[in-house]
mmCIF file of C-alpha atoms in Angstrom:
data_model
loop_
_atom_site.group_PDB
_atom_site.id
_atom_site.type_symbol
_atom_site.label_atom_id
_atom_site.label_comp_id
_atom_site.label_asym_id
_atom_site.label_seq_id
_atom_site.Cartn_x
_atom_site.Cartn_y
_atom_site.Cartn_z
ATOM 1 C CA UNK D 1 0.000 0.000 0.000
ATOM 2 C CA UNK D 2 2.802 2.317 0.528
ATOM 3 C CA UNK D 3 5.888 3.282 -0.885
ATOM 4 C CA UNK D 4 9.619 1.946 0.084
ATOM 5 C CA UNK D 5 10.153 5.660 0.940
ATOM 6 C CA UNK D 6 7.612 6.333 3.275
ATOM 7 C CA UNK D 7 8.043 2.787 5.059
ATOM 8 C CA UNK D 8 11.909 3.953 5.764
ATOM 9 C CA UNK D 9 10.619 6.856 6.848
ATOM 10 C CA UNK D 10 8.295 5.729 9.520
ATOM 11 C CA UNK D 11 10.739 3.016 10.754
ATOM 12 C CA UNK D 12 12.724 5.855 11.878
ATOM 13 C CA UNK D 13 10.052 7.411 13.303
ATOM 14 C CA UNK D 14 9.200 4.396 15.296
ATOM 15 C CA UNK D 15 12.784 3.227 15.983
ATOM 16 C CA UNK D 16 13.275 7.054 17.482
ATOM 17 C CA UNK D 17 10.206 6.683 19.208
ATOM 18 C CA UNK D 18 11.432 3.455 20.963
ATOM 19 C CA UNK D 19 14.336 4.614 22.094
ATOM 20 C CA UNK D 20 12.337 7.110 24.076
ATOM 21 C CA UNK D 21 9.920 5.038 25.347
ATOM 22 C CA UNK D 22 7.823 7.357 23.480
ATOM 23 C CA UNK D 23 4.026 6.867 22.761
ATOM 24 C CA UNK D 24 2.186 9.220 19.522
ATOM 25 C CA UNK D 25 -1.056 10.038 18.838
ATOM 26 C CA UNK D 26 -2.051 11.367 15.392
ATOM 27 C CA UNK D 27 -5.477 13.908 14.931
ATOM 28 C CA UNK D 28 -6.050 14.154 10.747
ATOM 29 C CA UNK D 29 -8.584 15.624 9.087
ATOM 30 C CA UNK D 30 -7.245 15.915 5.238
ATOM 31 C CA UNK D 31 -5.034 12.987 5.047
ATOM 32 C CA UNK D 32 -8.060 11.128 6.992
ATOM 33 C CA UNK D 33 -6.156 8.632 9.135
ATOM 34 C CA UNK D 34 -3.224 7.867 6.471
ATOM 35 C CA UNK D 35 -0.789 8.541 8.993
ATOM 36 C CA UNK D 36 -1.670 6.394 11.670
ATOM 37 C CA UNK D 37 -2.479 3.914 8.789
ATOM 38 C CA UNK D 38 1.382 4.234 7.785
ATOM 39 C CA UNK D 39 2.408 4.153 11.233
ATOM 40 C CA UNK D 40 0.764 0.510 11.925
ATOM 41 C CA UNK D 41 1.455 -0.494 8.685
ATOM 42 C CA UNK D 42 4.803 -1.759 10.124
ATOM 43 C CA UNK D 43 4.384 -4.966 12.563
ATOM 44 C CA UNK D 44 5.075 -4.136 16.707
ATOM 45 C CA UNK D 45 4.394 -0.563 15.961
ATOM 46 C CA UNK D 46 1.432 -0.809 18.910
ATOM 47 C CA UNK D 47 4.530 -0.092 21.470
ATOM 48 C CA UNK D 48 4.715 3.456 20.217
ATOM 49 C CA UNK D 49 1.500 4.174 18.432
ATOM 50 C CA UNK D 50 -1.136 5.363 21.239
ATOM 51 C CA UNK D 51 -4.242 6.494 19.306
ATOM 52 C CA UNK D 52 -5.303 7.576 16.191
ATOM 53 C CA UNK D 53 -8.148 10.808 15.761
ATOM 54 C CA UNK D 54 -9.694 11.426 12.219
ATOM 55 C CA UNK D 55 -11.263 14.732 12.980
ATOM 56 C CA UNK D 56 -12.291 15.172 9.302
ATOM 57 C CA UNK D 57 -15.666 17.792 10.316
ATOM 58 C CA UNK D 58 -15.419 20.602 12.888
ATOM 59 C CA UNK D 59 -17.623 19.356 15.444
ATOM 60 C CA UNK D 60 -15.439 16.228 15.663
ATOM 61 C CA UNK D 61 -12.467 18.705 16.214
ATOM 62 C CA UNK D 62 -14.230 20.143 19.068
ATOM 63 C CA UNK D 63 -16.056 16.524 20.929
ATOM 64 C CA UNK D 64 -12.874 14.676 20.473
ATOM 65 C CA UNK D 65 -10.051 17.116 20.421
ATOM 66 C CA UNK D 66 -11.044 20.207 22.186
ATOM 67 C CA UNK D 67 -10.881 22.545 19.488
ATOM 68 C CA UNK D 68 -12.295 25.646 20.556
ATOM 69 C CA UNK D 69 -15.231 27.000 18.710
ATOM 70 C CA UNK D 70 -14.204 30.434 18.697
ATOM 71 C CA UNK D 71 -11.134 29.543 16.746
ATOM 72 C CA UNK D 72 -12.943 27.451 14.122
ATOM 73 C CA UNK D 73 -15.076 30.530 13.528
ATOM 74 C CA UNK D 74 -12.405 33.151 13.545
ATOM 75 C CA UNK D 75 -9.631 31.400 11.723
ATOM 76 C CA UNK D 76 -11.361 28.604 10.037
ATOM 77 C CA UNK D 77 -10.495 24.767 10.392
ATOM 78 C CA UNK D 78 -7.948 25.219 7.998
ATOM 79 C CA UNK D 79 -5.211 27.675 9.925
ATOM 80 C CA UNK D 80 -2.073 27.367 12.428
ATOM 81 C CA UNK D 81 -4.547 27.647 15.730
ATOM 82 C CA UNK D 82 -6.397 25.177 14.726
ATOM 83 C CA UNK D 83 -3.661 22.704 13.676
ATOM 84 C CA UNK D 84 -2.256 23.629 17.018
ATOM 85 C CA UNK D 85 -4.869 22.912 19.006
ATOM 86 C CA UNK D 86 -5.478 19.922 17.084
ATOM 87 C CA UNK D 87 -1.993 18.715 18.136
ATOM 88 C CA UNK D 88 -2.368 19.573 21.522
ATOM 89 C CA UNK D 89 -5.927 17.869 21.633
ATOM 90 C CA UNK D 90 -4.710 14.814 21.093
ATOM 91 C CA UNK D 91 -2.100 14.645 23.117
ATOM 92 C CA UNK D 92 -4.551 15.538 26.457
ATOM 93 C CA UNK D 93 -6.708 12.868 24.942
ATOM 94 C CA UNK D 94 -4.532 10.377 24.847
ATOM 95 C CA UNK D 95 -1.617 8.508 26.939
ATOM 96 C CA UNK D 96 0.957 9.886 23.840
ATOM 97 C CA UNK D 97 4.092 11.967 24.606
ATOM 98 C CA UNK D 98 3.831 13.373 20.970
ATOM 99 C CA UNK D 99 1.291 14.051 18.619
ATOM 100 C CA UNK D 100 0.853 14.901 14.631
ATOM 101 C CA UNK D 101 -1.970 17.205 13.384
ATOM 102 C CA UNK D 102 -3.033 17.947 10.000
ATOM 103 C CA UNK D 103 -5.632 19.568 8.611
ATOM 104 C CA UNK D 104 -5.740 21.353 5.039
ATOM 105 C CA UNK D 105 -7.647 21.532 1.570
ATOM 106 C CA UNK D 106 -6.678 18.550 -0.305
ATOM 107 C CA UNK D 107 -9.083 19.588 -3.496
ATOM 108 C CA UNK D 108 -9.852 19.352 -5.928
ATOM 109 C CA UNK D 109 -12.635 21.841 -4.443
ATOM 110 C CA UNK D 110 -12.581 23.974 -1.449
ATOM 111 C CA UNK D 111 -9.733 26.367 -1.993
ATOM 112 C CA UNK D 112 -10.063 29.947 -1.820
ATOM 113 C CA UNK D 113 -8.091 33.140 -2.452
ATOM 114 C CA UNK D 114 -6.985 33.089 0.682
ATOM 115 C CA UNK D 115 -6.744 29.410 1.126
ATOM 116 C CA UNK D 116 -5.966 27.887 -2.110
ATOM 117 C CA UNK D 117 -6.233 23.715 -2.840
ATOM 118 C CA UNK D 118 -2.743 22.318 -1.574
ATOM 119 C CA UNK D 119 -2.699 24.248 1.600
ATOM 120 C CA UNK D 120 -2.018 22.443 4.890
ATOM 121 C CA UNK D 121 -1.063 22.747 8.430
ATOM 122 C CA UNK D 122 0.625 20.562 10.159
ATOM 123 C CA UNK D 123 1.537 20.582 13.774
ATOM 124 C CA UNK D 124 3.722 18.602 16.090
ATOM 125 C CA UNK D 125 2.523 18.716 19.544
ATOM 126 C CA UNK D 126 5.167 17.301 22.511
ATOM 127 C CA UNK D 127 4.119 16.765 26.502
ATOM 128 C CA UNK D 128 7.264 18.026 28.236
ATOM 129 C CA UNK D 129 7.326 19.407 31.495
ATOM 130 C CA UNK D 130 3.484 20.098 33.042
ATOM 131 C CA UNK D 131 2.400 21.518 30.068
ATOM 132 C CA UNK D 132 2.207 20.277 26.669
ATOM 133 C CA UNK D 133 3.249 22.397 23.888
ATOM 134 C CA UNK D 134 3.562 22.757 20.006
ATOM 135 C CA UNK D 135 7.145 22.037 19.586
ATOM 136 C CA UNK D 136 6.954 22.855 15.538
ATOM 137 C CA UNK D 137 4.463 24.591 13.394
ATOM 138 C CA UNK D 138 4.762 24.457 9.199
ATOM 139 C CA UNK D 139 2.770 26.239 6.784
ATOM 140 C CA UNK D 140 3.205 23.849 3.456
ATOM 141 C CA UNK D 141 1.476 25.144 0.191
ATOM 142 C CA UNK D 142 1.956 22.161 -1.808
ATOM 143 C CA UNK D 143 -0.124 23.187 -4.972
ATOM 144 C CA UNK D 144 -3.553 21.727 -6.579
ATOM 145 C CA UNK D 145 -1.623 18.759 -7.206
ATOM 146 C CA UNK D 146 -4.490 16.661 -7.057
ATOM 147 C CA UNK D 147 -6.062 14.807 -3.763
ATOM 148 C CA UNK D 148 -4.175 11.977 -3.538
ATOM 149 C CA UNK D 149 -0.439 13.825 -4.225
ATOM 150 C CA UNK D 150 -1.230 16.375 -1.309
ATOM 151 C CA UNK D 151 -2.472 14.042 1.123
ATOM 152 C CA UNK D 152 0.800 11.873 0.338
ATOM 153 C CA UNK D 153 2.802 15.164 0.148
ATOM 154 C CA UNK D 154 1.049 15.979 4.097
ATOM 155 C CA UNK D 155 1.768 12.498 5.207
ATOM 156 C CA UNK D 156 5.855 12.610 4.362
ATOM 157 C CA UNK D 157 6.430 16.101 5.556
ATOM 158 C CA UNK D 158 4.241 15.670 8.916
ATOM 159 C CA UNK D 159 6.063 12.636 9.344
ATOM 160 C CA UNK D 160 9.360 14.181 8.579
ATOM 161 C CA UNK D 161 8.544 16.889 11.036
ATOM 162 C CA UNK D 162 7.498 14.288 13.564
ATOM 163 C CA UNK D 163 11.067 12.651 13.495
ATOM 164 C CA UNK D 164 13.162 15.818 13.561
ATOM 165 C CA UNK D 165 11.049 16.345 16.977
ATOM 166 C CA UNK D 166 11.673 13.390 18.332
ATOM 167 C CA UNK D 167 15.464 13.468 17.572
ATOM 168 C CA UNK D 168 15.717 17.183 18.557
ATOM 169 C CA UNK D 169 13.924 15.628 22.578
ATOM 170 C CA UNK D 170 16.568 12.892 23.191
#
C-alpha cells in the first residue's frame, strides 16, 4: 500500500520513538487517518503508536479534540490555531508523549483566495514538562496537485517533522 520511501521513513520514526519510550497520537482531518495507517502499517508498531483521531468535520475537532469553537469561527479549520490545538488535543486525549496534526484543503474543491487547494497545516505537539506544547508549526502550500499527491505530500512532511522532533527531545 505504501511506498519503500515512506516505510523507511516511519521506521525511523518508530525506531526514534522506541528509544524514548515514546508513545504518539495522530489527529487528521485531510489525510483522513493515512498517517496512523502508515504508522501501523509496520508490525510491533502498537509499542509506540497510542491512538489515532480522524477529525475530518469541525464538530469532531471540538467533541474529540477540544478545538475551541471560537477559533474554528475566527480562523477557520484550515489555519495554524487550529492545527495547534489539534496537536495539543490529542495529546490531552490520549496517553501519547507526541502528537501529529493535520488539517488542510486537499481539493480538488474547497480552496479559496486566501486558502488555495494544496494548503495544509501541520503541527507537532510534545508533553514536556506540566504543560504540553507545540514544539513545531509548518505552513506547506503544496499546490492543486491533485487529492491523492497532497495528502501523500502531508503524510511525508508531517512525518518528517514528527522525526526531527523526536530526535531534537533525546
Amino acid at each position: 500500500m505504501f511506498d519503500e520511501q515512506h516505510l523507511e521513513l516511519v521506521r525511523q520514526v518508530l525506531d526514534e520513538a522506541r528509544a524514548q519510550r515514546a508513545m504518539i497520537a495522530t489527529a487528521e482531518s485531510c489525510t483522513g487517518g493515512l498517517i496512523a495507517a502508515l504508522l501501523t502499517e509496520i508490525p510491533g508498531s502498537s509499542d509506540v503508536v497510542d491512538r489515532g483521531f480522524v477529525t475530518y468535520t469541525n464538530e469532531a475537532k471540538r467533541d474529540l479534540l477540544d478545538v475551541r469553537s471560537d477559533m474554528l469561527d475566527r480562523h477557520g479549520a484550515v489555519s495554524e490555531p487550529v492545527a495547534r490545538q489539534m496537536a495539543l488535543g490529542a495529546i490531552a486525549a490520549s496517553s501519547a508523549r507526541f502528537s501529529v496534526a493535520v488539517t488542510g484543503i486537499a481539493g480538488p474543491g474547497g480552496g479559496s483566495d486566501e486558502k488555495p487547494v494544496g494548503l495544509v497545516h501541520i503541527a507537532i505537539g510534545e508533553a514536556s514538562g506540566i504543560f504540553p506544547k507545540v514544539a513545531l508549526h509548518e505552513r506547506c502550500t503544496f499546490g492543486d496537485l491533485g487529492r491523492t499527491k497532497v495528502r501523500m505530500q502531508t503524510v511525508e512532511q508531517a512525518l518528517t517533522m514528527l522525526l526531527a522532533t523526536l530526535k531534537a527531545s533525546a
